[in-house]
mmCIF file of C-alpha atoms in Angstrom:
data_model
loop_
_atom_site.group_PDB
_atom_site.id
_atom_site.type_symbol
_atom_site.label_atom_id
_atom_site.label_comp_id
_atom_site.label_asym_id
_atom_site.label_seq_id
_atom_site.Cartn_x
_atom_site.Cartn_y
_atom_site.Cartn_z
ATOM 1 C CA UNK J 21 30.740 -8.663 -6.918
ATOM 2 C CA UNK J 22 31.031 -10.246 -3.423
ATOM 3 C CA UNK J 23 29.362 -8.834 0.016
ATOM 4 C CA UNK J 24 29.549 -9.964 2.971
ATOM 5 C CA UNK J 25 25.936 -10.393 5.503
ATOM 6 C CA UNK J 26 25.206 -10.773 8.700
ATOM 7 C CA UNK J 27 21.416 -11.846 9.718
ATOM 8 C CA UNK J 28 20.105 -11.118 13.343
ATOM 9 C CA UNK J 29 16.966 -12.840 14.136
ATOM 10 C CA UNK J 30 14.603 -13.398 16.790
ATOM 11 C CA UNK J 31 12.590 -16.484 16.009
ATOM 12 C CA UNK J 32 12.176 -19.678 13.612
ATOM 13 C CA UNK J 33 14.320 -18.189 10.994
ATOM 14 C CA UNK J 34 12.381 -18.469 8.213
ATOM 15 C CA UNK J 35 13.724 -16.030 5.858
ATOM 16 C CA UNK J 36 17.531 -16.137 7.453
ATOM 17 C CA UNK J 37 16.496 -20.026 5.894
ATOM 18 C CA UNK J 38 15.311 -18.617 2.455
ATOM 19 C CA UNK J 39 18.780 -16.532 2.605
ATOM 20 C CA UNK J 40 21.039 -19.533 3.127
ATOM 21 C CA UNK J 41 19.215 -22.063 0.147
ATOM 22 C CA UNK J 42 18.958 -19.087 -2.185
ATOM 23 C CA UNK J 43 21.777 -16.572 -2.119
ATOM 24 C CA UNK J 44 24.516 -17.523 0.513
ATOM 25 C CA UNK J 45 27.482 -19.039 -1.628
ATOM 26 C CA UNK J 46 26.223 -17.314 -4.559
ATOM 27 C CA UNK J 47 27.743 -14.619 -6.453
ATOM 28 C CA UNK J 48 29.610 -13.967 -3.913
ATOM 29 C CA UNK J 49 27.356 -13.095 -1.473
ATOM 30 C CA UNK J 50 27.914 -14.708 2.216
ATOM 31 C CA UNK J 51 26.951 -14.837 5.361
ATOM 32 C CA UNK J 52 29.224 -14.931 7.892
ATOM 33 C CA UNK J 53 27.511 -14.010 10.969
ATOM 34 C CA UNK J 54 23.842 -14.845 12.213
ATOM 35 C CA UNK J 55 22.809 -12.841 15.651
ATOM 36 C CA UNK J 56 20.206 -12.606 18.147
ATOM 37 C CA UNK J 57 18.364 -11.050 21.153
ATOM 38 C CA UNK J 58 16.901 -14.612 21.902
ATOM 39 C CA UNK J 59 19.088 -17.900 22.649
ATOM 40 C CA UNK J 60 16.903 -20.327 21.900
ATOM 41 C CA UNK J 61 16.399 -18.435 18.544
ATOM 42 C CA UNK J 62 15.862 -21.598 15.836
ATOM 43 C CA UNK J 63 17.544 -18.832 13.289
ATOM 44 C CA UNK J 64 21.100 -19.709 15.407
ATOM 45 C CA UNK J 65 20.236 -23.938 14.894
ATOM 46 C CA UNK J 66 20.444 -22.302 10.871
ATOM 47 C CA UNK J 67 22.944 -21.036 10.794
ATOM 48 C CA UNK J 68 25.159 -23.356 12.760
ATOM 49 C CA UNK J 69 24.089 -26.188 10.809
ATOM 50 C CA UNK J 70 25.781 -24.411 8.334
ATOM 51 C CA UNK J 71 28.383 -23.640 10.233
ATOM 52 C CA UNK J 72 28.047 -19.791 10.324
ATOM 53 C CA UNK J 73 29.291 -17.814 13.501
ATOM 54 C CA UNK J 74 26.682 -16.903 15.620
ATOM 55 C CA UNK J 75 26.097 -15.631 19.290
ATOM 56 C CA UNK J 76 23.108 -14.112 21.166
ATOM 57 C CA UNK J 77 22.983 -10.611 22.845
ATOM 58 C CA UNK J 78 19.974 -10.561 25.179
ATOM 59 C CA UNK J 79 19.524 -7.352 26.537
ATOM 60 C CA UNK J 80 18.760 -8.467 30.358
ATOM 61 C CA UNK J 81 23.371 -9.787 29.864
ATOM 62 C CA UNK J 82 23.970 -6.078 29.132
ATOM 63 C CA UNK J 83 23.892 -2.699 31.484
ATOM 64 C CA UNK J 84 21.312 -1.065 28.580
ATOM 65 C CA UNK J 85 20.406 -1.288 25.129
ATOM 66 C CA UNK J 86 23.610 1.234 24.534
ATOM 67 C CA UNK J 87 25.831 -1.101 25.723
ATOM 68 C CA UNK J 88 24.556 -4.460 23.660
ATOM 69 C CA UNK J 89 24.320 -2.765 20.899
ATOM 70 C CA UNK J 90 27.952 -1.889 21.192
ATOM 71 C CA UNK J 91 28.688 -5.227 21.576
ATOM 72 C CA UNK J 92 26.313 -6.850 18.725
ATOM 73 C CA UNK J 93 28.474 -4.610 16.316
ATOM 74 C CA UNK J 94 31.452 -5.014 17.500
ATOM 75 C CA UNK J 95 30.947 -8.894 16.265
ATOM 76 C CA UNK J 96 29.056 -8.303 13.753
ATOM 77 C CA UNK J 97 32.215 -5.631 11.728
ATOM 78 C CA UNK J 98 34.563 -8.814 13.487
ATOM 79 C CA UNK J 99 33.145 -11.421 11.819
ATOM 80 C CA UNK J 100 32.950 -8.749 8.851
ATOM 81 C CA UNK J 101 29.722 -8.170 8.179
ATOM 82 C CA UNK J 102 29.186 -5.532 5.278
ATOM 83 C CA UNK J 103 25.117 -5.312 5.599
ATOM 84 C CA UNK J 104 23.346 -6.543 8.234
ATOM 85 C CA UNK J 105 19.920 -8.137 7.512
ATOM 86 C CA UNK J 106 17.339 -7.568 9.829
ATOM 87 C CA UNK J 107 14.716 -10.941 9.690
ATOM 88 C CA UNK J 108 12.497 -10.821 12.175
ATOM 89 C CA UNK J 109 14.551 -9.195 14.499
ATOM 90 C CA UNK J 110 11.898 -7.754 16.987
ATOM 91 C CA UNK J 111 14.628 -5.511 18.314
ATOM 92 C CA UNK J 112 15.053 -1.971 17.427
ATOM 93 C CA UNK J 113 18.975 -1.354 16.876
ATOM 94 C CA UNK J 114 20.585 1.901 18.143
ATOM 95 C CA UNK J 115 21.353 4.629 16.197
ATOM 96 C CA UNK J 116 25.170 5.080 17.580
ATOM 97 C CA UNK J 117 24.801 1.040 15.438
ATOM 98 C CA UNK J 118 23.181 2.598 12.618
ATOM 99 C CA UNK J 119 26.151 4.815 12.851
ATOM 100 C CA UNK J 120 29.036 1.219 12.823
ATOM 101 C CA UNK J 121 26.485 -0.046 8.944
ATOM 102 C CA UNK J 122 25.878 3.482 7.351
ATOM 103 C CA UNK J 123 22.887 2.737 4.410
ATOM 104 C CA UNK J 124 24.279 -1.158 5.376
ATOM 105 C CA UNK J 125 21.356 -2.002 7.460
ATOM 106 C CA UNK J 126 18.263 -3.327 5.697
ATOM 107 C CA UNK J 127 14.584 -5.042 6.992
ATOM 108 C CA UNK J 128 11.937 -6.729 5.582
ATOM 109 C CA UNK J 129 8.857 -5.916 6.769
ATOM 110 C CA UNK J 130 5.543 -7.238 6.133
ATOM 111 C CA UNK J 131 3.550 -4.485 4.370
ATOM 112 C CA UNK J 132 2.898 -2.208 2.245
ATOM 113 C CA UNK J 133 5.164 0.873 3.547
ATOM 114 C CA UNK J 134 4.493 3.409 4.790
ATOM 115 C CA UNK J 135 1.280 1.509 5.773
ATOM 116 C CA UNK J 136 1.508 -0.745 8.794
ATOM 117 C CA UNK J 137 4.115 -0.156 10.212
ATOM 118 C CA UNK J 138 5.561 -1.304 13.492
ATOM 119 C CA UNK J 139 4.171 -4.931 15.131
ATOM 120 C CA UNK J 140 1.711 -7.119 14.234
ATOM 121 C CA UNK J 141 1.395 -5.209 10.416
ATOM 122 C CA UNK J 142 -0.774 -7.919 8.877
ATOM 123 C CA UNK J 143 -3.721 -7.546 11.978
ATOM 124 C CA UNK J 144 -3.547 -4.251 11.671
ATOM 125 C CA UNK J 145 -3.992 -4.638 7.705
ATOM 126 C CA UNK J 146 -7.082 -6.563 8.486
ATOM 127 C CA UNK J 147 -8.567 -5.031 10.069
ATOM 128 C CA UNK J 148 -8.673 -1.289 8.034
ATOM 129 C CA UNK J 149 -9.716 -3.755 5.059
ATOM 130 C CA UNK J 150 -7.002 -3.815 2.706
ATOM 131 C CA UNK J 151 -7.750 -6.201 -0.971
ATOM 132 C CA UNK J 152 -3.954 -5.818 -1.069
ATOM 133 C CA UNK J 153 -0.454 -6.998 0.971
ATOM 134 C CA UNK J 154 2.422 -6.967 0.520
ATOM 135 C CA UNK J 155 6.080 -6.789 1.371
ATOM 136 C CA UNK J 156 9.092 -3.908 2.068
ATOM 137 C CA UNK J 157 12.219 -4.760 2.517
ATOM 138 C CA UNK J 158 14.155 -0.942 3.391
ATOM 139 C CA UNK J 159 16.507 0.357 4.684
ATOM 140 C CA UNK J 160 17.183 1.009 8.819
ATOM 141 C CA UNK J 161 16.533 4.015 9.556
ATOM 142 C CA UNK J 162 15.889 6.074 13.653
ATOM 143 C CA UNK J 163 12.222 4.894 12.995
ATOM 144 C CA UNK J 164 10.257 2.362 13.584
ATOM 145 C CA UNK J 165 9.949 1.208 9.962
ATOM 146 C CA UNK J 166 10.444 4.859 8.491
ATOM 147 C CA UNK J 167 13.230 4.335 6.095
ATOM 148 C CA UNK J 168 13.977 4.436 2.314
ATOM 149 C CA UNK J 169 12.375 2.021 0.315
ATOM 150 C CA UNK J 170 14.244 -0.823 -1.577
ATOM 151 C CA UNK J 171 11.225 -3.270 -3.015
ATOM 152 C CA UNK J 172 8.472 -4.050 -2.730
ATOM 153 C CA UNK J 173 5.632 -6.115 -3.605
ATOM 154 C CA UNK J 174 2.294 -6.452 -3.838
ATOM 155 C CA UNK J 175 0.029 -9.282 -2.875
ATOM 156 C CA UNK J 176 -3.918 -9.077 -4.021
ATOM 157 C CA UNK J 177 -6.441 -10.943 -1.317
ATOM 158 C CA UNK J 178 -9.741 -9.178 -0.945
ATOM 159 C CA UNK J 179 -11.512 -12.432 0.430
ATOM 160 C CA UNK J 180 -8.856 -12.409 3.408
ATOM 161 C CA UNK J 181 -10.536 -12.504 6.472
ATOM 162 C CA UNK J 182 -8.044 -13.676 9.109
ATOM 163 C CA UNK J 183 -4.374 -13.843 9.066
ATOM 164 C CA UNK J 184 -4.011 -17.067 8.007
ATOM 165 C CA UNK J 185 -5.226 -16.206 5.114
ATOM 166 C CA UNK J 186 -2.222 -13.762 4.149
ATOM 167 C CA UNK J 187 0.642 -15.157 6.052
ATOM 168 C CA UNK J 188 1.526 -18.148 4.322
ATOM 169 C CA UNK J 189 1.712 -16.591 0.714
ATOM 170 C CA UNK J 190 3.161 -13.204 2.173
ATOM 171 C CA UNK J 191 6.387 -15.396 3.824
ATOM 172 C CA UNK J 192 6.393 -17.021 0.253
ATOM 173 C CA UNK J 193 7.169 -13.303 -0.762
ATOM 174 C CA UNK J 194 9.291 -12.245 1.819
ATOM 175 C CA UNK J 195 11.284 -15.619 1.226
ATOM 176 C CA UNK J 196 11.237 -14.236 -2.693
ATOM 177 C CA UNK J 197 11.515 -10.265 -1.720
ATOM 178 C CA UNK J 198 14.373 -10.552 0.635
ATOM 179 C CA UNK J 199 17.392 -12.619 -1.080
ATOM 180 C CA UNK J 200 16.288 -10.431 -4.104
ATOM 181 C CA UNK J 201 17.430 -7.467 -2.385
ATOM 182 C CA UNK J 202 20.618 -8.991 -1.663
ATOM 183 C CA UNK J 203 21.769 -9.818 -4.715
ATOM 184 C CA UNK J 204 20.997 -6.325 -6.141
ATOM 185 C CA UNK J 205 22.888 -4.329 -3.437
ATOM 186 C CA UNK J 206 25.912 -7.200 -3.848
ATOM 187 C CA UNK J 207 25.346 -6.321 -7.457
ATOM 188 C CA UNK J 208 25.656 -1.980 -6.225
ATOM 189 C CA UNK J 209 22.273 -2.210 -8.029
ATOM 190 C CA UNK J 210 20.750 -0.473 -5.315
ATOM 191 C CA UNK J 211 21.974 3.245 -4.884
ATOM 192 C CA UNK J 212 20.033 5.382 -2.546
ATOM 193 C CA UNK J 213 18.824 9.061 -4.699
ATOM 194 C CA UNK J 214 22.066 11.693 -4.417
ATOM 195 C CA UNK J 215 19.452 14.660 -4.793
ATOM 196 C CA UNK J 216 16.654 13.291 -2.587
ATOM 197 C CA UNK J 217 18.302 10.831 0.209
ATOM 198 C CA UNK J 218 14.923 9.433 0.496
ATOM 199 C CA UNK J 219 14.839 7.603 -2.360
ATOM 200 C CA UNK J 220 17.103 4.600 -3.411
ATOM 201 C CA UNK J 221 17.507 3.671 -7.045
ATOM 202 C CA UNK J 222 17.304 0.913 -8.565
ATOM 203 C CA UNK J 223 19.448 -0.099 -11.974
ATOM 204 C CA UNK J 224 17.066 -1.417 -14.578
ATOM 205 C CA UNK X 24 -31.057 -6.747 -11.025
ATOM 206 C CA UNK X 25 -30.893 -2.904 -11.692
ATOM 207 C CA UNK X 26 -29.627 -0.145 -10.109
ATOM 208 C CA UNK X 27 -29.678 4.038 -10.793
ATOM 209 C CA UNK X 28 -26.627 6.047 -10.291
ATOM 210 C CA UNK X 29 -25.053 9.606 -10.568
ATOM 211 C CA UNK X 30 -21.296 10.000 -10.880
ATOM 212 C CA UNK X 31 -20.264 13.216 -9.813
ATOM 213 C CA UNK X 32 -16.146 14.341 -11.598
ATOM 214 C CA UNK X 33 -14.865 17.862 -11.611
ATOM 215 C CA UNK X 34 -12.044 16.827 -15.094
ATOM 216 C CA UNK X 35 -12.074 15.131 -17.803
ATOM 217 C CA UNK X 36 -13.837 12.880 -16.805
ATOM 218 C CA UNK X 37 -11.960 9.852 -17.829
ATOM 219 C CA UNK X 38 -13.832 7.758 -15.359
ATOM 220 C CA UNK X 39 -16.993 8.603 -16.099
ATOM 221 C CA UNK X 40 -15.785 7.702 -19.618
ATOM 222 C CA UNK X 41 -15.531 3.897 -18.685
ATOM 223 C CA UNK X 42 -18.806 4.211 -16.689
ATOM 224 C CA UNK X 43 -20.751 4.909 -19.821
ATOM 225 C CA UNK X 44 -18.488 2.689 -21.832
ATOM 226 C CA UNK X 45 -18.799 -0.478 -20.035
ATOM 227 C CA UNK X 46 -21.430 -0.844 -17.290
ATOM 228 C CA UNK X 47 -24.237 2.543 -18.471
ATOM 229 C CA UNK X 48 -27.256 0.150 -20.109
ATOM 230 C CA UNK X 49 -26.021 -3.215 -18.816
ATOM 231 C CA UNK X 50 -27.439 -5.669 -16.185
ATOM 232 C CA UNK X 51 -29.957 -2.960 -15.269
ATOM 233 C CA UNK X 52 -27.681 -0.875 -14.578
ATOM 234 C CA UNK X 53 -28.190 2.810 -16.334
ATOM 235 C CA UNK X 54 -26.281 6.124 -15.470
ATOM 236 C CA UNK X 55 -28.742 8.636 -13.892
ATOM 237 C CA UNK X 56 -26.989 11.997 -13.513
ATOM 238 C CA UNK X 57 -23.903 13.373 -13.795
ATOM 239 C CA UNK X 58 -22.609 15.986 -11.634
ATOM 240 C CA UNK X 59 -19.759 18.773 -11.142
ATOM 241 C CA UNK X 60 -18.975 21.715 -9.204
ATOM 242 C CA UNK X 61 -16.850 23.147 -12.626
ATOM 243 C CA UNK X 62 -19.986 23.683 -15.533
ATOM 244 C CA UNK X 63 -17.120 23.756 -17.942
ATOM 245 C CA UNK X 64 -15.929 20.389 -16.967
ATOM 246 C CA UNK X 65 -15.465 18.379 -20.084
ATOM 247 C CA UNK X 66 -16.782 15.288 -18.219
ATOM 248 C CA UNK X 67 -20.437 16.673 -18.060
ATOM 249 C CA UNK X 68 -20.161 16.832 -21.950
ATOM 250 C CA UNK X 69 -19.128 13.595 -22.302
ATOM 251 C CA UNK X 70 -22.407 13.125 -20.639
ATOM 252 C CA UNK X 71 -24.969 15.317 -22.626
ATOM 253 C CA UNK X 72 -23.162 13.130 -25.329
ATOM 254 C CA UNK X 73 -25.578 10.498 -24.262
ATOM 255 C CA UNK X 74 -28.463 11.675 -23.251
ATOM 256 C CA UNK X 75 -28.019 11.747 -20.276
ATOM 257 C CA UNK X 76 -29.129 14.872 -17.212
ATOM 258 C CA UNK X 77 -26.132 16.593 -15.602
ATOM 259 C CA UNK X 78 -25.843 19.814 -13.842
ATOM 260 C CA UNK X 79 -23.394 21.815 -11.922
ATOM 261 C CA UNK X 80 -23.604 22.706 -8.773
ATOM 262 C CA UNK X 81 -20.153 26.094 -8.440
ATOM 263 C CA UNK X 82 -20.285 26.522 -4.741
ATOM 264 C CA UNK X 83 -20.347 30.650 -6.029
ATOM 265 C CA UNK X 84 -23.470 30.212 -6.746
ATOM 266 C CA UNK X 85 -25.189 28.844 -3.361
ATOM 267 C CA UNK X 86 -24.521 30.905 0.075
ATOM 268 C CA UNK X 87 -22.164 28.235 1.292
ATOM 269 C CA UNK X 88 -21.151 24.248 1.193
ATOM 270 C CA UNK X 89 -23.400 23.129 3.168
ATOM 271 C CA UNK X 90 -26.444 24.550 0.727
ATOM 272 C CA UNK X 91 -24.979 23.313 -2.722
ATOM 273 C CA UNK X 92 -24.333 20.067 -1.185
ATOM 274 C CA UNK X 93 -27.958 20.536 -0.233
ATOM 275 C CA UNK X 94 -28.910 21.359 -4.105
ATOM 276 C CA UNK X 95 -26.806 18.822 -5.091
ATOM 277 C CA UNK X 96 -28.737 15.842 -2.678
ATOM 278 C CA UNK X 97 -31.337 16.972 -4.106
ATOM 279 C CA UNK X 98 -31.334 17.225 -8.173
ATOM 280 C CA UNK X 99 -29.210 13.888 -7.552
ATOM 281 C CA UNK X 100 -32.538 12.184 -5.718
ATOM 282 C CA UNK X 101 -34.941 14.179 -7.778
ATOM 283 C CA UNK X 102 -33.165 11.970 -10.483
ATOM 284 C CA UNK X 103 -33.964 8.462 -8.730
ATOM 285 C CA UNK X 104 -29.616 8.142 -8.637
ATOM 286 C CA UNK X 105 -28.595 5.017 -5.190
ATOM 287 C CA UNK X 106 -24.938 5.121 -5.909
ATOM 288 C CA UNK X 107 -23.008 8.386 -5.611
ATOM 289 C CA UNK X 108 -19.963 7.505 -7.635
ATOM 290 C CA UNK X 109 -17.273 10.416 -7.110
ATOM 291 C CA UNK X 110 -14.815 9.994 -9.946
ATOM 292 C CA UNK X 111 -12.249 12.876 -10.178
ATOM 293 C CA UNK X 112 -14.991 15.259 -7.815
ATOM 294 C CA UNK X 113 -12.709 17.788 -6.667
ATOM 295 C CA UNK X 114 -14.516 18.633 -3.106
ATOM 296 C CA UNK X 115 -16.200 16.701 -0.214
ATOM 297 C CA UNK X 116 -19.019 16.921 0.458
ATOM 298 C CA UNK X 117 -20.930 17.516 3.326
ATOM 299 C CA UNK X 118 -21.840 15.046 6.108
ATOM 300 C CA UNK X 119 -25.662 16.543 5.385
ATOM 301 C CA UNK X 120 -25.464 15.143 1.597
ATOM 302 C CA UNK X 121 -23.776 11.534 3.167
ATOM 303 C CA UNK X 122 -26.799 11.411 5.069
ATOM 304 C CA UNK X 123 -28.826 11.560 1.963
ATOM 305 C CA UNK X 124 -26.911 8.830 0.345
ATOM 306 C CA UNK X 125 -25.910 6.139 3.189
ATOM 307 C CA UNK X 126 -23.757 4.189 2.748
ATOM 308 C CA UNK X 127 -24.311 4.300 -0.788
ATOM 309 C CA UNK X 128 -21.027 6.946 -1.510
ATOM 310 C CA UNK X 129 -18.233 5.556 -3.115
ATOM 311 C CA UNK X 130 -14.419 7.377 -4.526
ATOM 312 C CA UNK X 131 -11.223 6.581 -6.414
ATOM 313 C CA UNK X 132 -8.386 7.180 -4.871
ATOM 314 C CA UNK X 133 -5.138 6.741 -7.177
ATOM 315 C CA UNK X 134 -3.079 4.764 -4.312
ATOM 316 C CA UNK X 135 -3.552 2.401 -2.034
ATOM 317 C CA UNK X 136 -5.380 3.749 0.934
ATOM 318 C CA UNK X 137 -4.452 3.462 3.989
ATOM 319 C CA UNK X 138 -1.343 5.201 2.403
ATOM 320 C CA UNK X 139 -1.190 8.818 0.415
ATOM 321 C CA UNK X 140 -4.713 9.630 1.210
ATOM 322 C CA UNK X 141 -5.940 13.464 -0.146
ATOM 323 C CA UNK X 142 -4.210 15.342 -3.662
ATOM 324 C CA UNK X 143 -1.356 15.017 -5.760
ATOM 325 C CA UNK X 144 -1.918 11.226 -3.867
ATOM 326 C CA UNK X 145 0.888 9.857 -6.768
ATOM 327 C CA UNK X 146 3.561 12.368 -6.533
ATOM 328 C CA UNK X 147 3.755 11.125 -2.452
ATOM 329 C CA UNK X 148 3.848 8.374 -3.523
ATOM 330 C CA UNK X 149 6.724 8.867 -5.704
ATOM 331 C CA UNK X 150 8.246 10.921 -2.718
ATOM 332 C CA UNK X 151 7.789 8.425 0.219
ATOM 333 C CA UNK X 152 9.882 6.510 -2.894
ATOM 334 C CA UNK X 153 7.001 2.953 -3.200
ATOM 335 C CA UNK X 154 8.297 0.626 -5.035
ATOM 336 C CA UNK X 155 3.964 -0.073 -6.093
ATOM 337 C CA UNK X 156 1.449 1.991 -6.997
ATOM 338 C CA UNK X 157 -3.011 1.253 -6.821
ATOM 339 C CA UNK X 158 -5.626 1.930 -6.584
ATOM 340 C CA UNK X 159 -8.985 2.417 -3.692
ATOM 341 C CA UNK X 160 -12.208 2.243 -4.359
ATOM 342 C CA UNK X 161 -14.308 3.157 -0.889
ATOM 343 C CA UNK X 162 -17.190 4.143 0.306
ATOM 344 C CA UNK X 163 -16.659 8.261 1.288
ATOM 345 C CA UNK X 164 -17.405 8.791 5.196
ATOM 346 C CA UNK X 165 -16.479 12.281 6.962
ATOM 347 C CA UNK X 166 -13.060 12.391 6.898
ATOM 348 C CA UNK X 167 -10.615 12.215 3.629
ATOM 349 C CA UNK X 168 -10.231 9.027 2.133
ATOM 350 C CA UNK X 169 -10.689 7.259 4.999
ATOM 351 C CA UNK X 170 -13.960 5.175 4.476
ATOM 352 C CA UNK X 171 -14.301 1.297 4.034
ATOM 353 C CA UNK X 172 -12.036 -0.340 1.591
ATOM 354 C CA UNK X 173 -14.252 -2.091 -1.476
ATOM 355 C CA UNK X 174 -12.195 -2.708 -4.069
ATOM 356 C CA UNK X 175 -8.301 -2.126 -4.613
ATOM 357 C CA UNK X 176 -5.907 -3.066 -7.167
ATOM 358 C CA UNK X 177 -1.375 -3.266 -7.088
ATOM 359 C CA UNK X 178 0.428 -1.664 -9.603
ATOM 360 C CA UNK X 179 3.702 -2.653 -8.889
ATOM 361 C CA UNK X 180 6.126 -0.341 -11.061
ATOM 362 C CA UNK X 181 9.908 -0.304 -9.138
ATOM 363 C CA UNK X 182 11.626 2.099 -11.965
ATOM 364 C CA UNK X 183 9.023 4.420 -12.063
ATOM 365 C CA UNK X 184 10.639 7.881 -11.095
ATOM 366 C CA UNK X 185 8.273 10.745 -12.116
ATOM 367 C CA UNK X 186 4.405 10.596 -12.472
ATOM 368 C CA UNK X 187 4.237 10.611 -15.576
ATOM 369 C CA UNK X 188 5.786 6.904 -15.050
ATOM 370 C CA UNK X 189 2.769 6.219 -13.006
ATOM 371 C CA UNK X 190 0.109 7.569 -14.451
ATOM 372 C CA UNK X 191 -1.186 5.975 -17.821
ATOM 373 C CA UNK X 192 -1.448 2.861 -16.153
ATOM 374 C CA UNK X 193 -3.044 3.888 -12.928
ATOM 375 C CA UNK X 194 -6.028 5.562 -15.383
ATOM 376 C CA UNK X 195 -5.895 2.742 -16.815
ATOM 377 C CA UNK X 196 -6.624 0.702 -13.350
ATOM 378 C CA UNK X 197 -9.215 3.019 -12.338
ATOM 379 C CA UNK X 198 -11.030 2.245 -15.701
ATOM 380 C CA UNK X 199 -10.978 -1.208 -14.675
ATOM 381 C CA UNK X 200 -11.695 -1.210 -11.490
ATOM 382 C CA UNK X 201 -13.916 1.789 -10.358
ATOM 383 C CA UNK X 202 -16.969 -0.249 -13.203
ATOM 384 C CA UNK X 203 -16.560 -3.726 -11.382
ATOM 385 C CA UNK X 204 -17.165 -1.790 -8.025
ATOM 386 C CA UNK X 205 -20.438 -0.690 -9.848
ATOM 387 C CA UNK X 206 -20.944 -4.086 -10.966
ATOM 388 C CA UNK X 207 -20.644 -5.907 -7.239
ATOM 389 C CA UNK X 208 -22.840 -2.541 -5.471
ATOM 390 C CA UNK X 209 -24.996 -3.607 -8.224
ATOM 391 C CA UNK X 210 -24.968 -7.763 -7.872
ATOM 392 C CA UNK X 211 -25.598 -6.948 -4.513
ATOM 393 C CA UNK X 212 -21.845 -8.886 -3.367
ATOM 394 C CA UNK X 213 -21.235 -5.529 -1.714
ATOM 395 C CA UNK X 214 -22.151 -5.388 1.880
ATOM 396 C CA UNK X 215 -20.303 -3.309 4.873
ATOM 397 C CA UNK X 216 -19.266 -6.287 8.116
ATOM 398 C CA UNK X 217 -22.561 -6.230 10.302
ATOM 399 C CA UNK X 218 -19.383 -7.085 12.791
ATOM 400 C CA UNK X 219 -17.118 -3.735 11.929
ATOM 401 C CA UNK X 220 -18.933 -1.539 9.983
ATOM 402 C CA UNK X 221 -14.769 -0.515 9.089
ATOM 403 C CA UNK X 222 -14.735 -3.678 6.246
ATOM 404 C CA UNK X 223 -16.622 -4.192 3.743
ATOM 405 C CA UNK X 224 -17.378 -8.086 3.227
ATOM 406 C CA UNK X 225 -17.238 -9.053 -0.869
ATOM 407 C CA UNK X 226 -18.999 -12.066 -1.780
ATOM 408 C CA UNK X 227 -17.334 -14.288 -3.405
#
């Protein structure tokens, strides 16, 4: 098996680091490009340290989102990316971008979707008073966190009151689940159900 | 501590049975009445076997829901019920009913609310393709499964395809979680947050 993947990140890049530490260079999986909307994102520095090509595509450098995403997609495709992993990438990608990488853009979200899509998911969950938090890895579609689910894992914290009670363990869970999803995709163990595009089948 | 509780059920009464087996007659907790909308509900027979007063309040025997719920509330209050547990009770209760038992009506729901409220929650979750199922015990408010959450527990079943893959384990989880919630309420360990009526505080 082999898989060439690209990672897009806006922030510190801790999910990127988990990918670099746990899947990059193993089992035929290689991170071939790391992009960002922010030139100063620490994620880019992490990638450069590993000798991985990086580039930033700030919206301000392009006429509009469509043009930015075209340039981004061209750069990713030029680096041979087969799978695009959004790992704390704080931009929505355009439908045209998704069409360039069909069923090959995945995102990690800090909630058990369909609950609490969008920004500040943990804050939303705390405001609702949930006892169970969690992480979802899903294919990206044209909605906000609405695409078919690949993996989810729960985190039971019945006494959590503030984000600090949740985030350290939730981030640790992301750092497990996202590499696991990438490994499963590389193994060919993740398939969209031919009978129902909403459902993803996992080989046992 | 002591708690006199009533259970309302429409079906087989397996959650009632869990309450009878694990909390009734212990630690000052007593089931003092079991009601149903269905005279033939097996739940009523389970209660009669234990010598617990039962009654059925079919909608057809009353002019309307308001009248039915008034009769039901009168009967429950007459039996000294302090907490009303909806355990597979397939009727919505009226606001007037809730006002008779403020912050004292709880429901068990087979999903991790706010995801998948309403009927056929497991079927909804499977159609969405979730990997994590779960159970919620919550206070009942005037919405459908929208009240403040008391307890939740998750069930990770990433390969589940049909309800039969989920329901046996989910029912077992309900049978743990509902008695646990009742014990916590009896202990006075469950309080609505005075600063935020949406959140329930659990004593550690």
